[in-house]
mmCIF file with all atom_site columns, C-alpha atoms in Angstrom:
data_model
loop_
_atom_site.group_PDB
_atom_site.id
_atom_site.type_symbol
_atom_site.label_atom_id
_atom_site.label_alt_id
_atom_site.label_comp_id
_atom_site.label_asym_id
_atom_site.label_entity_id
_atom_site.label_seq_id
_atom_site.pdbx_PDB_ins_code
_atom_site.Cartn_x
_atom_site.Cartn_y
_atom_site.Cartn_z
_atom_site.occupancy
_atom_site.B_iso_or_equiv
_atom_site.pdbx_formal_charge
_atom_site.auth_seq_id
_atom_site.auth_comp_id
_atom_site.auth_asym_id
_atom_site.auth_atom_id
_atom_site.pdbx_PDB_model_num
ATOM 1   C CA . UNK A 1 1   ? 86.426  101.175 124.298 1.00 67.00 ? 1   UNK A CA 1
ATOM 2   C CA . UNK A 1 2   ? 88.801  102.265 121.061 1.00 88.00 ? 2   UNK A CA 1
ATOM 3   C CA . UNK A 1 3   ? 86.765  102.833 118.708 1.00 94.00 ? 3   UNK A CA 1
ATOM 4   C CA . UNK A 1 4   ? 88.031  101.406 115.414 1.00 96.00 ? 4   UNK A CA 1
ATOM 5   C CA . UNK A 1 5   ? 88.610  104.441 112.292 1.00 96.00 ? 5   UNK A CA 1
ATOM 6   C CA . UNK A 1 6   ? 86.981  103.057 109.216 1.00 96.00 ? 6   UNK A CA 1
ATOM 7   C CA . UNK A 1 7   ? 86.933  104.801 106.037 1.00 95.00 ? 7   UNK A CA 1
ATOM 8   C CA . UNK A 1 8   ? 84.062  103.681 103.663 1.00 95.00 ? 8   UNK A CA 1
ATOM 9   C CA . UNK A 1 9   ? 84.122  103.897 99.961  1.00 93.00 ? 9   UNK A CA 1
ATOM 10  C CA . UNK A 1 10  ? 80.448  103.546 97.831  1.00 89.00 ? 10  UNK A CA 1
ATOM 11  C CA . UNK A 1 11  ? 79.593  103.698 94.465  1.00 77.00 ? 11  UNK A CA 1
ATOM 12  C CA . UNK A 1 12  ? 77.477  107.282 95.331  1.00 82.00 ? 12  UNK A CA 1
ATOM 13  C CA . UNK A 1 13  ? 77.049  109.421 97.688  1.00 85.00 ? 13  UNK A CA 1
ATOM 14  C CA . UNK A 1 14  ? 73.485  108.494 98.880  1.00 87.00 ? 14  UNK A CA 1
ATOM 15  C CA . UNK A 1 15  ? 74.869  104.859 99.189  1.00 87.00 ? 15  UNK A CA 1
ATOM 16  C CA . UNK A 1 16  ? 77.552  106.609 101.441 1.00 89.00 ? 16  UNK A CA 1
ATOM 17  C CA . UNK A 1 17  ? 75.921  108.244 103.629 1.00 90.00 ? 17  UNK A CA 1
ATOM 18  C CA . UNK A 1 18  ? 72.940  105.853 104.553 1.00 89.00 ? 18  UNK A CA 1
ATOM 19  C CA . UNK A 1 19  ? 76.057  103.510 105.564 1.00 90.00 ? 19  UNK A CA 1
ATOM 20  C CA . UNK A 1 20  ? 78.139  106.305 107.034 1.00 92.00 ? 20  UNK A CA 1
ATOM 21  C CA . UNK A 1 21  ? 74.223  106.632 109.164 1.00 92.00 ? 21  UNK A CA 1
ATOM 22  C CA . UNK A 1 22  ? 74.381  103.243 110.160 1.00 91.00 ? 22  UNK A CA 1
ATOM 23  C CA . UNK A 1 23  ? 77.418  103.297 111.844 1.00 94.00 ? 23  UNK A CA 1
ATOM 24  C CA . UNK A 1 24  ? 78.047  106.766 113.017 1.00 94.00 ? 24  UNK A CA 1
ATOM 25  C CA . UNK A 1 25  ? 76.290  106.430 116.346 1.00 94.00 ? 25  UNK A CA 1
ATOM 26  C CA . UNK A 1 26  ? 77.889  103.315 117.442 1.00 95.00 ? 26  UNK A CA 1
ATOM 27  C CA . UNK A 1 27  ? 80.761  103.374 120.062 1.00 95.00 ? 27  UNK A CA 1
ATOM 28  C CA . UNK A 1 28  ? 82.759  100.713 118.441 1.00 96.00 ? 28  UNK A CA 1
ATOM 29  C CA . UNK A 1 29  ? 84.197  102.540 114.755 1.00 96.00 ? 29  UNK A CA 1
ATOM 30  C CA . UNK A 1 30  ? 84.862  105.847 113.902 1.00 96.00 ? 30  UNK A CA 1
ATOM 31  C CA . UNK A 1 31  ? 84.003  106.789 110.285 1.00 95.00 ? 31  UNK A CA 1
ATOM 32  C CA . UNK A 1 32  ? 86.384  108.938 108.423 1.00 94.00 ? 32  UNK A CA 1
ATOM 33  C CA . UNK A 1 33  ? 85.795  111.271 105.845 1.00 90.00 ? 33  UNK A CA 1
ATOM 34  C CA . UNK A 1 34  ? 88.295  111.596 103.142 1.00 87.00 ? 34  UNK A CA 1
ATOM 35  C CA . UNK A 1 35  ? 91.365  113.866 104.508 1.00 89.00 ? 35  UNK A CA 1
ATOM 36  C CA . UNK A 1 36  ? 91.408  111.744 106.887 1.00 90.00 ? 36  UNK A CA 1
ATOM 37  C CA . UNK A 1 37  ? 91.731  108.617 104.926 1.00 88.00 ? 37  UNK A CA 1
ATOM 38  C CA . UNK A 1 38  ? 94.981  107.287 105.799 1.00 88.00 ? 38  UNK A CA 1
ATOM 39  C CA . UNK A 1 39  ? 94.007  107.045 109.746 1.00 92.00 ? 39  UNK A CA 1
ATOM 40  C CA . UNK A 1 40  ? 91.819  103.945 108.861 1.00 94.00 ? 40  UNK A CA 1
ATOM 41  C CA . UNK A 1 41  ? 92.325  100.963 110.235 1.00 94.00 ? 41  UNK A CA 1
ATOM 42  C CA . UNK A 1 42  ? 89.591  99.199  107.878 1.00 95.00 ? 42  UNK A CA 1
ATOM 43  C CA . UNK A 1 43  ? 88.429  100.075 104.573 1.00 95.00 ? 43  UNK A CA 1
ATOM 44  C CA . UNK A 1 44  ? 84.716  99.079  103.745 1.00 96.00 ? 44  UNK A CA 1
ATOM 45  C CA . UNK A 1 45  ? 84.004  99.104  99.742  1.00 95.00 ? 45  UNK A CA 1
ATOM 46  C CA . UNK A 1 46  ? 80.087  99.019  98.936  1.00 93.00 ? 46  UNK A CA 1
ATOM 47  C CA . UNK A 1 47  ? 79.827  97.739  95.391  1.00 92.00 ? 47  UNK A CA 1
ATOM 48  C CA . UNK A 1 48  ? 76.726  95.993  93.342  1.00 89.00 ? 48  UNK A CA 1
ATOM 49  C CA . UNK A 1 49  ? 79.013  93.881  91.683  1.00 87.00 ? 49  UNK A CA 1
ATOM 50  C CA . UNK A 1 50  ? 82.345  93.014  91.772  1.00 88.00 ? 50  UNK A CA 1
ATOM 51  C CA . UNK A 1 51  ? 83.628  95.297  88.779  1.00 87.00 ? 51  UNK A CA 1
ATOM 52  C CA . UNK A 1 52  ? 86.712  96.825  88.277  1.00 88.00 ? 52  UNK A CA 1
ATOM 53  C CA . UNK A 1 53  ? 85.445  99.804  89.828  1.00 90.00 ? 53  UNK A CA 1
ATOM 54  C CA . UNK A 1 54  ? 85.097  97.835  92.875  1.00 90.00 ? 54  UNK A CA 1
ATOM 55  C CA . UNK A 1 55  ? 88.754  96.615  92.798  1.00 90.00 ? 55  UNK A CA 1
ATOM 56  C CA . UNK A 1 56  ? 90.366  100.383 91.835  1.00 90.00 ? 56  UNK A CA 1
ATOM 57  C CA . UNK A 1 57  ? 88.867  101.260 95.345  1.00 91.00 ? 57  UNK A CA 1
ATOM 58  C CA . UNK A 1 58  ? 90.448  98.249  96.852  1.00 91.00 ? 58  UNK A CA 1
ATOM 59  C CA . UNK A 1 59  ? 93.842  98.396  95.662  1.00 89.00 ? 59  UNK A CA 1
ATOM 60  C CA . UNK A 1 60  ? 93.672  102.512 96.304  1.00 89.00 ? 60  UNK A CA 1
ATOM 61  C CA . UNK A 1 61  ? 92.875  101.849 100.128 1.00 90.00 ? 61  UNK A CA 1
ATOM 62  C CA . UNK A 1 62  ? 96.230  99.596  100.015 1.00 86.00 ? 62  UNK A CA 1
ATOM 63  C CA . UNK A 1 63  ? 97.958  101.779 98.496  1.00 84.00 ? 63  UNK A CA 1
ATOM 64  C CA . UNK A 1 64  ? 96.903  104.449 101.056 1.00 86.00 ? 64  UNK A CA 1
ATOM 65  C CA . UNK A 1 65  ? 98.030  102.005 103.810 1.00 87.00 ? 65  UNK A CA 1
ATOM 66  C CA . UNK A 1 66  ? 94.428  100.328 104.736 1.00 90.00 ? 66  UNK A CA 1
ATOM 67  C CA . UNK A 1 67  ? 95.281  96.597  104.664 1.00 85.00 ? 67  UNK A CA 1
ATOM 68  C CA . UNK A 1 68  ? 91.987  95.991  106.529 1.00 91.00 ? 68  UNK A CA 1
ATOM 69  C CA . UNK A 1 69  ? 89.562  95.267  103.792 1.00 93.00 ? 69  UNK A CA 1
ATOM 70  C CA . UNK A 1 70  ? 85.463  94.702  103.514 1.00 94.00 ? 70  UNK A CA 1
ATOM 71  C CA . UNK A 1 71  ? 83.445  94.051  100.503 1.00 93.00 ? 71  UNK A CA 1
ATOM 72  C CA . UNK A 1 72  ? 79.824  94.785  101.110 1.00 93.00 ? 72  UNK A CA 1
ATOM 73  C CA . UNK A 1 73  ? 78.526  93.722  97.694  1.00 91.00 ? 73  UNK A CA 1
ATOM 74  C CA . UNK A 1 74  ? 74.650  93.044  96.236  1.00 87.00 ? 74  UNK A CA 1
ATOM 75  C CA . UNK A 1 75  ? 76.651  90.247  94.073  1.00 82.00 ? 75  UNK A CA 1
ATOM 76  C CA . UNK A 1 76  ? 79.629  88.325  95.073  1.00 78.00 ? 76  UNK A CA 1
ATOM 77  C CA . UNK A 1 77  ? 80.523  85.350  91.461  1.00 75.00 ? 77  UNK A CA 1
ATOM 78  C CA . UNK A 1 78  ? 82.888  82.466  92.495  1.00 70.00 ? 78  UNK A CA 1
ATOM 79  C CA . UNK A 1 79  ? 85.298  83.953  89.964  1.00 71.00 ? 79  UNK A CA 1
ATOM 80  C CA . UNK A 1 80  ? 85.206  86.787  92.267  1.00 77.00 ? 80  UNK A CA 1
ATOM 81  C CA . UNK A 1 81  ? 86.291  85.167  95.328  1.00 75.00 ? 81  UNK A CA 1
ATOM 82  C CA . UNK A 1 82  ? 89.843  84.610  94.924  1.00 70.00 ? 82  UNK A CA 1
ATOM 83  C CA . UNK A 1 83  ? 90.523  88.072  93.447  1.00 76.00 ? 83  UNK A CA 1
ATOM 84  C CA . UNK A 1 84  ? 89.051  89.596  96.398  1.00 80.00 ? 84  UNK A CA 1
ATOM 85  C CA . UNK A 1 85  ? 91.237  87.405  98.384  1.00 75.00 ? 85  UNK A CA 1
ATOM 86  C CA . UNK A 1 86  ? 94.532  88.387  96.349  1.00 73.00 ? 86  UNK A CA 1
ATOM 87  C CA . UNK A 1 87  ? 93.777  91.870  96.953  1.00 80.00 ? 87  UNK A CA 1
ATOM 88  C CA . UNK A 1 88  ? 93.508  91.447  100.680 1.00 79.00 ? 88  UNK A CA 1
ATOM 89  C CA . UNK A 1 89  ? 89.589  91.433  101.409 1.00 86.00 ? 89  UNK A CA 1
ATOM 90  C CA . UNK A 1 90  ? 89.058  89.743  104.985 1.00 84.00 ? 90  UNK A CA 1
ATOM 91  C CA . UNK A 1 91  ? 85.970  90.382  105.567 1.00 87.00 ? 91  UNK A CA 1
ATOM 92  C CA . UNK A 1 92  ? 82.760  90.307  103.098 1.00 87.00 ? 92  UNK A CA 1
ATOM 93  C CA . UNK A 1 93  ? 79.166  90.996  103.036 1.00 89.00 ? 93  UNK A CA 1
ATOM 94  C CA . UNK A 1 94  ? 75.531  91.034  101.175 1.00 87.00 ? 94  UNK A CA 1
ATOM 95  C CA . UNK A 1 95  ? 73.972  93.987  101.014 1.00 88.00 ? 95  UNK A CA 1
ATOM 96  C CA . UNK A 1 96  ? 70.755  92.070  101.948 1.00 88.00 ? 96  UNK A CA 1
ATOM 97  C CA . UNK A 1 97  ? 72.282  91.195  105.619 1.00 89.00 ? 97  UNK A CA 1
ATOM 98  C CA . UNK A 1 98  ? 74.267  94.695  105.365 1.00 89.00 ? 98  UNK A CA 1
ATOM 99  C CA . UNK A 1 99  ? 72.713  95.642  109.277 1.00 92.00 ? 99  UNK A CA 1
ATOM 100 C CA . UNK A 1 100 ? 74.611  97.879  111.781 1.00 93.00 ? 100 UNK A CA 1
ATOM 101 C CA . UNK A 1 101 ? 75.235  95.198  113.691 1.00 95.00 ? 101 UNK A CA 1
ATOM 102 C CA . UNK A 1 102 ? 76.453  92.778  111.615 1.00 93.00 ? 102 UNK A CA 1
ATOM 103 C CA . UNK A 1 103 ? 78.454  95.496  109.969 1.00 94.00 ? 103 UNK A CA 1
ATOM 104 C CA . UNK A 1 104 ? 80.357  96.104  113.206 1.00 95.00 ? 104 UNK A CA 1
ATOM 105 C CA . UNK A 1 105 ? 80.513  92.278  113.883 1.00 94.00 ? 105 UNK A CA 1
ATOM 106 C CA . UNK A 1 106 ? 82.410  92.469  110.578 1.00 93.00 ? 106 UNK A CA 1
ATOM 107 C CA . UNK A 1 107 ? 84.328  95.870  111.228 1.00 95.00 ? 107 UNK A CA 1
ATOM 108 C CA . UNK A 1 108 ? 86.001  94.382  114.677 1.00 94.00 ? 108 UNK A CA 1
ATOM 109 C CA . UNK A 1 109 ? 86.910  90.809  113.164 1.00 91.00 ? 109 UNK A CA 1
ATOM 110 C CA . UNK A 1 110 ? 88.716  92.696  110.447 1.00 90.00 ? 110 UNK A CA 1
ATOM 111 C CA . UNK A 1 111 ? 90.711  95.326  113.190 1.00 91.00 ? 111 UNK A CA 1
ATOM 112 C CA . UNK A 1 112 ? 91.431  92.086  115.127 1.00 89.00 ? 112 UNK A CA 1
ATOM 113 C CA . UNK A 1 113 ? 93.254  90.339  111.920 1.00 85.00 ? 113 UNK A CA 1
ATOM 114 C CA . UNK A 1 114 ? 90.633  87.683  111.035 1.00 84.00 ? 114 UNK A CA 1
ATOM 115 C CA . UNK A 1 115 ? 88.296  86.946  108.397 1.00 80.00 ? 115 UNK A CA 1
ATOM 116 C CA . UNK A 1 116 ? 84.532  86.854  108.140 1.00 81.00 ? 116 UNK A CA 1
ATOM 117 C CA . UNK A 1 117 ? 82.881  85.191  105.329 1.00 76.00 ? 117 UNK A CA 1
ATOM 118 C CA . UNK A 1 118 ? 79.287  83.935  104.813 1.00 72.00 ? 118 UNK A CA 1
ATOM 119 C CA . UNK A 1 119 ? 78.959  80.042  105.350 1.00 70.00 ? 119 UNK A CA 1
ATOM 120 C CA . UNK A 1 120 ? 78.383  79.544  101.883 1.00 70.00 ? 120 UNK A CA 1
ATOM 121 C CA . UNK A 1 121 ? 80.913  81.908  100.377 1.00 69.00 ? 121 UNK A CA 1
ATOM 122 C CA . UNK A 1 122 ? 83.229  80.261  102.221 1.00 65.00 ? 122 UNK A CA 1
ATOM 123 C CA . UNK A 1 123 ? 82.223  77.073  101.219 1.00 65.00 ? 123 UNK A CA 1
ATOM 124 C CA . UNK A 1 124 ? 82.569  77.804  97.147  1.00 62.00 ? 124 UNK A CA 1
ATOM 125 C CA . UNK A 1 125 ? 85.696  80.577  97.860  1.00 63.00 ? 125 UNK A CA 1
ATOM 126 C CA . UNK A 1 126 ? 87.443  76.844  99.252  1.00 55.00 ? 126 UNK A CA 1
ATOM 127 C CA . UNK A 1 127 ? 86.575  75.144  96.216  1.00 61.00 ? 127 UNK A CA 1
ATOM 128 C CA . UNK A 1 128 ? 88.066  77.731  93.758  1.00 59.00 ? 128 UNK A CA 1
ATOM 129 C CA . UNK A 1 129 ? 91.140  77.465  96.313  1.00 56.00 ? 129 UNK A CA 1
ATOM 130 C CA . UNK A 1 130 ? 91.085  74.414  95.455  1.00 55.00 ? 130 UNK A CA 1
ATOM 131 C CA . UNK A 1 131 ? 91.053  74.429  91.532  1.00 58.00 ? 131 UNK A CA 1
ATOM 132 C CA . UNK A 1 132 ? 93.706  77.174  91.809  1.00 55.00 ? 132 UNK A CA 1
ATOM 133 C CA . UNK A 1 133 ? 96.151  74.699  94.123  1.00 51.00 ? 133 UNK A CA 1
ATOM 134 C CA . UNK A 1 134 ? 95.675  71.774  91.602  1.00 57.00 ? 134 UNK A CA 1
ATOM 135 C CA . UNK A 1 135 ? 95.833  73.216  88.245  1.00 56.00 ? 135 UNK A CA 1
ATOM 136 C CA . UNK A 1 136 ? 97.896  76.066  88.326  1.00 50.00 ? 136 UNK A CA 1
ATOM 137 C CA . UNK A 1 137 ? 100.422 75.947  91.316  1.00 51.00 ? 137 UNK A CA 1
ATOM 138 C CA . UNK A 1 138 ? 100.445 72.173  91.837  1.00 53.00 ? 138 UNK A CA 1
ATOM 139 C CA . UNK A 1 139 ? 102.199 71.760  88.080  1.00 59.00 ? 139 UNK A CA 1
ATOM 140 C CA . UNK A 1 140 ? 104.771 74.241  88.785  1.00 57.00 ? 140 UNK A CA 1
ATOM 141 C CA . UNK A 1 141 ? 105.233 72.440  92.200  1.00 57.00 ? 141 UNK A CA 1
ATOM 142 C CA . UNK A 1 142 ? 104.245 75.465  94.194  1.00 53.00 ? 142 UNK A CA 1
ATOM 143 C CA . UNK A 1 143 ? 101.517 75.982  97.128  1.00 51.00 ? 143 UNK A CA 1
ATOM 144 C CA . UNK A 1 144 ? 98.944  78.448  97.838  1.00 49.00 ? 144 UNK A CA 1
ATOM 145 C CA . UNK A 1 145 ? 101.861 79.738  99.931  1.00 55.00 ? 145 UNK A CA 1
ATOM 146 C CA . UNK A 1 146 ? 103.766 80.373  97.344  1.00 60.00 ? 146 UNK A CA 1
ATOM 147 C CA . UNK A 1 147 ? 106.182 77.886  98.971  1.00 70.00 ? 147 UNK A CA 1
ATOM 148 C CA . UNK A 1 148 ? 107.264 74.515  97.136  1.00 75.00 ? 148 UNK A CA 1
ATOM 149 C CA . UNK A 1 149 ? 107.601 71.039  99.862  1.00 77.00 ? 149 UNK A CA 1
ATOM 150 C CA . UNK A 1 150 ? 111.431 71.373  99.052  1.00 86.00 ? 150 UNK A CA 1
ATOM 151 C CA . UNK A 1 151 ? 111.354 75.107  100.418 1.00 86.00 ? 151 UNK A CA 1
ATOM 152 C CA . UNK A 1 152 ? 109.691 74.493  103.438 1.00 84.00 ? 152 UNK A CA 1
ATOM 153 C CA . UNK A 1 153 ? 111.664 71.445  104.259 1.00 88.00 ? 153 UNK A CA 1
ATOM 154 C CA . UNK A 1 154 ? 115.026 73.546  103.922 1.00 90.00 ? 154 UNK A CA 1
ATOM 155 C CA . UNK A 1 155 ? 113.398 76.006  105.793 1.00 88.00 ? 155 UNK A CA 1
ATOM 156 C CA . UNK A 1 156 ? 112.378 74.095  108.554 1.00 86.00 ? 156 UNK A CA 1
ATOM 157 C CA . UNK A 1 157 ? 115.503 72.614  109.009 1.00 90.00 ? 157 UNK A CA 1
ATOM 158 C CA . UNK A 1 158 ? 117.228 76.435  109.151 1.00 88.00 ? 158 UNK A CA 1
ATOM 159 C CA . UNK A 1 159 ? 114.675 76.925  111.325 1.00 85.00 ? 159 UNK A CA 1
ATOM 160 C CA . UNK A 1 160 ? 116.335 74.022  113.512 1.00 84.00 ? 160 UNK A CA 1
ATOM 161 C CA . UNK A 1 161 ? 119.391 75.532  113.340 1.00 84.00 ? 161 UNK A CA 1
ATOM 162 C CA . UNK A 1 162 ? 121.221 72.921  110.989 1.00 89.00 ? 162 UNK A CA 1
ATOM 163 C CA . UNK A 1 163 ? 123.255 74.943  108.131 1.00 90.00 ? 163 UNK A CA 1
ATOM 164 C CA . UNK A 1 164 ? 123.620 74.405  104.547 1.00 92.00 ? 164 UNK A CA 1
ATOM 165 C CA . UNK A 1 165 ? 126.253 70.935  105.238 1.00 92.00 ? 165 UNK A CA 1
ATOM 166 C CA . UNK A 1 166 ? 123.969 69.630  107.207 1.00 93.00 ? 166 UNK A CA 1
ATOM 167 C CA . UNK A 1 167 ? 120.550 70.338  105.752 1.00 93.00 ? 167 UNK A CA 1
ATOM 168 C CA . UNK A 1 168 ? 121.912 69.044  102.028 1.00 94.00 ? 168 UNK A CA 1
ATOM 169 C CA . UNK A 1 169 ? 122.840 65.883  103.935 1.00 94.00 ? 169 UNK A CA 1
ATOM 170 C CA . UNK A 1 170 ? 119.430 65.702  105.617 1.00 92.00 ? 170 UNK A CA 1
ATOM 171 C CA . UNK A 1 171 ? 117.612 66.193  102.595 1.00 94.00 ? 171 UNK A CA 1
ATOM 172 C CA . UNK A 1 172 ? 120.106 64.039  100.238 1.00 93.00 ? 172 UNK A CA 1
ATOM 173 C CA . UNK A 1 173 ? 120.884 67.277  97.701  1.00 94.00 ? 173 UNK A CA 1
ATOM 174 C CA . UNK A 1 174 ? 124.026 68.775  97.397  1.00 94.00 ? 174 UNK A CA 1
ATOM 175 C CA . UNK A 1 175 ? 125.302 72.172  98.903  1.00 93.00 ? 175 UNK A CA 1
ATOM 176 C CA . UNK A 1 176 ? 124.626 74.104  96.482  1.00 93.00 ? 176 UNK A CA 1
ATOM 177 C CA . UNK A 1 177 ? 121.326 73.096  95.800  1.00 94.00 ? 177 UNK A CA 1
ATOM 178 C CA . UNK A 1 178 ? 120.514 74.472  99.391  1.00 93.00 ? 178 UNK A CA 1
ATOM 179 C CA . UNK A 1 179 ? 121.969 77.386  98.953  1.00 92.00 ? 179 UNK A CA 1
ATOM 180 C CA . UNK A 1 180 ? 120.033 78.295  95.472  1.00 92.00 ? 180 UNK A CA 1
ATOM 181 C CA . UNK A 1 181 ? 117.006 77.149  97.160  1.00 91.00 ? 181 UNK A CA 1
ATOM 182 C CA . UNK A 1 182 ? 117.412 79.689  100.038 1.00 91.00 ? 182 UNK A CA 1
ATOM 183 C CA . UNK A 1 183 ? 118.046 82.156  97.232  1.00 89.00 ? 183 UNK A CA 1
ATOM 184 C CA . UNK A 1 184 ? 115.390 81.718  95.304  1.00 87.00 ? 184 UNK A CA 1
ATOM 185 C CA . UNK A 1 185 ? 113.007 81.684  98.474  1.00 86.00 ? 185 UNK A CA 1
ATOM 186 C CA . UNK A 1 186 ? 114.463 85.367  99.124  1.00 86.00 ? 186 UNK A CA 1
ATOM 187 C CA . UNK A 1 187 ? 114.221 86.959  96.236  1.00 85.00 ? 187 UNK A CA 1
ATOM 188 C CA . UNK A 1 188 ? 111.033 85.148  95.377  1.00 79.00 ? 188 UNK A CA 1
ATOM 189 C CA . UNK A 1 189 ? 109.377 86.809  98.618  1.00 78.00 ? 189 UNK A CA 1
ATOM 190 C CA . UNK A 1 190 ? 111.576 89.339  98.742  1.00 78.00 ? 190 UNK A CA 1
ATOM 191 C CA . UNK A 1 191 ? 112.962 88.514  101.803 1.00 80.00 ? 191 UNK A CA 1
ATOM 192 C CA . UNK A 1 192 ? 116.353 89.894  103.234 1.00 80.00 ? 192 UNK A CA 1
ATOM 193 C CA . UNK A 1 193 ? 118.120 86.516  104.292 1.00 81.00 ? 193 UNK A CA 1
ATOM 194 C CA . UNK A 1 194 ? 117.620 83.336  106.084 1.00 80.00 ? 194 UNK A CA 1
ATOM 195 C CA . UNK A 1 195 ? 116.074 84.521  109.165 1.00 82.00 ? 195 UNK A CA 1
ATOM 196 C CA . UNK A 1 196 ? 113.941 86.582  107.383 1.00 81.00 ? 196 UNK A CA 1
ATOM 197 C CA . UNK A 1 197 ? 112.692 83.761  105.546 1.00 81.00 ? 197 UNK A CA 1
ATOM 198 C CA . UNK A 1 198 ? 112.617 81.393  108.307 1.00 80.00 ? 198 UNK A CA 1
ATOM 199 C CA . UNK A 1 199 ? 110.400 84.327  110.547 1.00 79.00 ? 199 UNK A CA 1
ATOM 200 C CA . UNK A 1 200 ? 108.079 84.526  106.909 1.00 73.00 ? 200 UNK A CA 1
ATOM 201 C CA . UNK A 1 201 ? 107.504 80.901  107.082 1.00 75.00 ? 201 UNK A CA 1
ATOM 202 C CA . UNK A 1 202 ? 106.668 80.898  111.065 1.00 74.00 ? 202 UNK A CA 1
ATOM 203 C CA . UNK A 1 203 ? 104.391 84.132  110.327 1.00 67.00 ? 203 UNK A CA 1
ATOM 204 C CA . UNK A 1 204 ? 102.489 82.280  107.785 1.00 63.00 ? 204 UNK A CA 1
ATOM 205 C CA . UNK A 1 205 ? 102.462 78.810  110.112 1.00 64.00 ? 205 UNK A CA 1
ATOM 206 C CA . UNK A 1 206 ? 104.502 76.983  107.293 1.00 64.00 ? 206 UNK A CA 1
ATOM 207 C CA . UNK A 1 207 ? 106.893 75.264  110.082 1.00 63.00 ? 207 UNK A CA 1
#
């Protein structure tokens, strides 16, 4: 078995170390101390609250190249949720259920690219999805994506390999709409052309 590097990040050292404890002896992570920070594959942040403390230590582990994030927090508000999510957070948990095991359940889901949220977190972090989608991108005719419907019809028809003639007729706009549609897609996302954008939108499981 791999075992998984994991750098952890606490609010004090005792908090620290009665985690780093926990999962030392298991076979499945490897905890890091702090030279050797940028080897982790997931970041674990042990906060009371969800202060700006709390995000600092967040947005330093993606800075340092851990995109692999875990909150393990005593306190977790709905106006939380979606901040956590912008900055990257996959996996979260109280500090109540905080156990070795479920700790490593946790670690692992986050190595392997998926998330891991409490029933009812993920119930309520849904909802403020939700608000978000209808009254702030919905008016500017965006989605959570980022995407409008226009841009991910054009795309999906680049992604059929029609070009810009024959997607404007599709879609009933002119040429040049098309084309500043595809533009404003890639410099939008920052995105390097077409293909890029097309291989964005498949990433994401827009088309």
């Amino acid at each position: 078995m791999t075992r998984i590097p994991v750098y952890l990040d606490a609010g004090d050292p005792i908090c620290r170390a009665g985690l780093a404890s926990q999962l030392r002896p298991r076979p499945e992570v490897l905890v890091l101390d702090d030279p050797e920070r940028e080897r982790a594959e997931v970041g674990v942040v042990v906060t009371d609250t969800i202060g700006e403390e709390a995000m600092r230590a967040l947005r330093t582990m993606r800075c340092a190249g851990i995109h692999r994030l875990i909150v393990v927090a005593g306190q977790i508000d709905d106006t939380d949720l979606v901040s956590l999510m912008e900055v990257g957070v996959a996996g979260f948990v109280r500090r109540a259920d905080a156990t070795a095991d479920r700790l490593v359940t946790v670690i692992r889901s986050a190595a392997a690219g998926e998330g891991s949220v409490p029933p009812d977190l993920l119930g309520r972090l849904l909802a403020q999805v939700g608000k978000l989608q209808q009254q702030v991108l919905g008016p500017r005719g965006l989605t959570f994506s980022g995407l409008s419907d226009r841009e991910v019809k054009v795309l999906k028809l680049v992604a059929e390999g029609l070009d810009t003639s024959e997607i404007a007729t599709s879609l009933s706009y002119s040429e040049r709409t098309i084309k500043n549609v595809l533009h404003e897609v890639t410099s939008r996302l920052q995105l390097r052309n077409r293909s890029h954008a097309v291989a964005y939108a498949l990433r994401n499981g827009l088309i």
